Every structure is written in C-alpha cells, then in structure tokens.
Amino acid sequence: MWNKNRITELLGIEYPIMQGPFGGGLSTVELTTTVSNLGGLGGFGAYTLSPQEIYDIDKEIKSKTDKPYNLNLWVNDHDIIDEEHTQKQYEKAVETFKPYFDLVDTEVPPPPPSFESRFQNQLQVIFDIKPKVFSFMFGLLDENIIEDLHQQGTVVFGNATTLDEALALEKLGVDAIVASGFESGGHRPSFLDKSELSTTGTFALIQLVKDKVKIPVVAAGGIANGRGIAGAFTLGAEAVQIGTAFLATEESGALPIHKEFLFSDAAKSTTLSRAYTGRLGRGITTEITRNVLAATDKTLPFPLQTNFMGALRKAALEQQKHELVFFWSGQIAPILKHKKAFILMKSLIEEANELLS
C-alpha cells in the first residue's frame, strides 16, 4: 500500500501528503487543520510570528484537530551583515526600484530599522508546546537541539535543495528530508551554497538524495495531483509536500487576487527573483521580475527588502497595478483545478489510490 510506509508510521498519519507550511500570513489554522483532519499532515509557517503568536496559533490548531501537524521555522531568518553594508545596499535599491514607486505615485521608504533575529525565542516555543512535527529551513541546527526535540517526542524534518544539503541534514540526525526542487513556489531554502547555484529539479533531486541517504525523502515541487504523487513515489519518495495547489484554495491566507492569478494564464510564466524579499523565490512573472532578473546586488538583505517593497506592493494592489506585485507560485500552477482544500485533498487521495494501489 502506497500510504503505509516509514513516513506514515513515523508521523501517525493515514496518507503521506503534506501541505506546505507557508510563511508571511499565507498559512491559516483552517487550511492546516483541514489537511490534518483528512489524514494528511497540515503545516503552518511561523517564521514571521512572535513567540506569543506561535503559542496562540498552536492553541487554536489544537482546538480544531487532534491529528499531527507541522510547525515550520527558519534557522537563518536574516541576511544582514552590518549597518554600513546595509546602507550601501539601500542606496542601490532606491536607484533600482524608484521608477516603480513613481508608477504608483508612492514615496520610497526611508532606510529600514534594525532587525533582531527571532529564531532562538521562537525555538523555545517549540520546546514548550512540543508539536508532533517540527520542520526547519535555511540552515542547520545543533545536534543537541535535535536530540532534545527527539526526547520530547517531536519528529524533525529538514529541508534540502541539493544532495550535499541532504547529506548534512542526515548527519545532523533529522528524521526525514524534504527535497525541495526548483519548480517550487516561494523561497528557495538553500543554505550551503547560493540559491542561484542550488536549482536541481524535484525529480532529479529525489533520485540523487534517495541514492545516498537512508532516511525517508519527501518530494516537494511540481506536484499538484495524483500523477505527481505517483511519479515521486516511483522515484523513491515516501511522501510529498504540496504547496501551490493548497495555496490556491479558499482556506489559505493568500489574497483573493493572488488566488485569481494562480488560476489565470499569467501562472504559465514564473520567475526566480530576489527583487521582492531579498531572498531568491519563485512567483508569477511580473514587469519587475523581467526587468530586475539579476537583482542580487540591487536589493536590501532579507527581510529588509520585504519591508522596503511593502509600500509599493500596498499601493499597487490598491491601484490594481498587478504587474508590479509578485505573487508566489510554483511552475505547476497551470494544471490547478480545485479551489477548496477539502476537495483537493480528497482528489489527491483518490488519484494516488488509483495509480499506486
């Protein structure tokens, strides 16, 4: 049976289908619990949340499901070197992006305030609430932390975009590896090399990782239906993590116009860009991403670039100048069909059953 393997046994779930843990307000309690209650593993991206907000979200999730769910954090939550370097980057960002601010008649924001890493305080919450599943991205944890998480009964997943990253995660002691192919929407969670040099496709990455590691592999990127699940399992994955298809559902926290774009012809073209957050991420191609493809040295460090572009995004949305807005999307968006998470999850299970049983 395709849905009885090391992953389902490890997590205590019925189906090895994981919902991508979106950050930045895109995850919702409703989406997370819908997936978990239907036998999969719902996910909630918490990297932008304060410790208290994580406590509150976790309490709300537990009030709506008694099934396992995944909380996700970013180990490296900023790319800031020092104040002098940030100022120089700000000057380049102003020069590059001012024409777009002018298009929506909006002032370029002043240099952003300092940023304090939240990760250590957020991690303490994980030890306090003891979730069944914890996943992390953008780096490695200390081996002692992994051991402590295991002792409290938490299953730990690491995210890899290359074989070397997968090997490093296995050595660290994680329970499973999410192999994130470059087809995926959202940020590229690379941590050993530049994201631009860590762009292996999902189906190649599954095979590379499966050939070298002993722990289970989760396929992420370019999967939105039963055929994708069957393909991933045939190549050695023991679970799939699906992002864009769940992001497009009514239950996600994405804006209505974002979901509309995911089901439009615009979704046929996606771009990897640093222009909107300072970290490389895939979204629907826009005027800005076409013109600022090589924006590595023209943006503020993450997450300051996100704040910098906030005023532009807000004004562009209000003025319906959507060519100036970056909507996260994976390359698989053109085949999306379902707008309700319940129906999507049921369809994934039925199609996978038909193809893999």
PDB file of C-alpha atoms in Angstrom, residues 20 155 170 187 199 211 259 284 354:
ATOM      1  CA  GLY A  20       3.499  23.215   2.506  1.00  0.00           C
ATOM      2  CA  VAL A 155       9.633  14.362  14.759  1.00  0.00           C
ATOM      3  CA  GLU A 170      21.060  13.252   7.645  1.00  0.00           C
ATOM      4  CA  HIS A 187      11.579  30.960  -1.255  1.00  0.00           C
ATOM      5  CA  THR A 199      18.473  24.715  -8.596  1.00  0.00           C
ATOM      6  CA  ASP A 211      20.507   7.010  -3.644  1.00  0.00           C
ATOM      7  CA  LYS A 259      -5.581  33.061  -5.995  1.00  0.00           C
ATOM      8  CA  ILE A 284       4.406  34.667 -11.227  1.00  0.00           C
ATOM      9  CA  GLU A 354      -5.969   4.620  -8.389  1.00  0.00           C
TER      10      GLU A 354
END
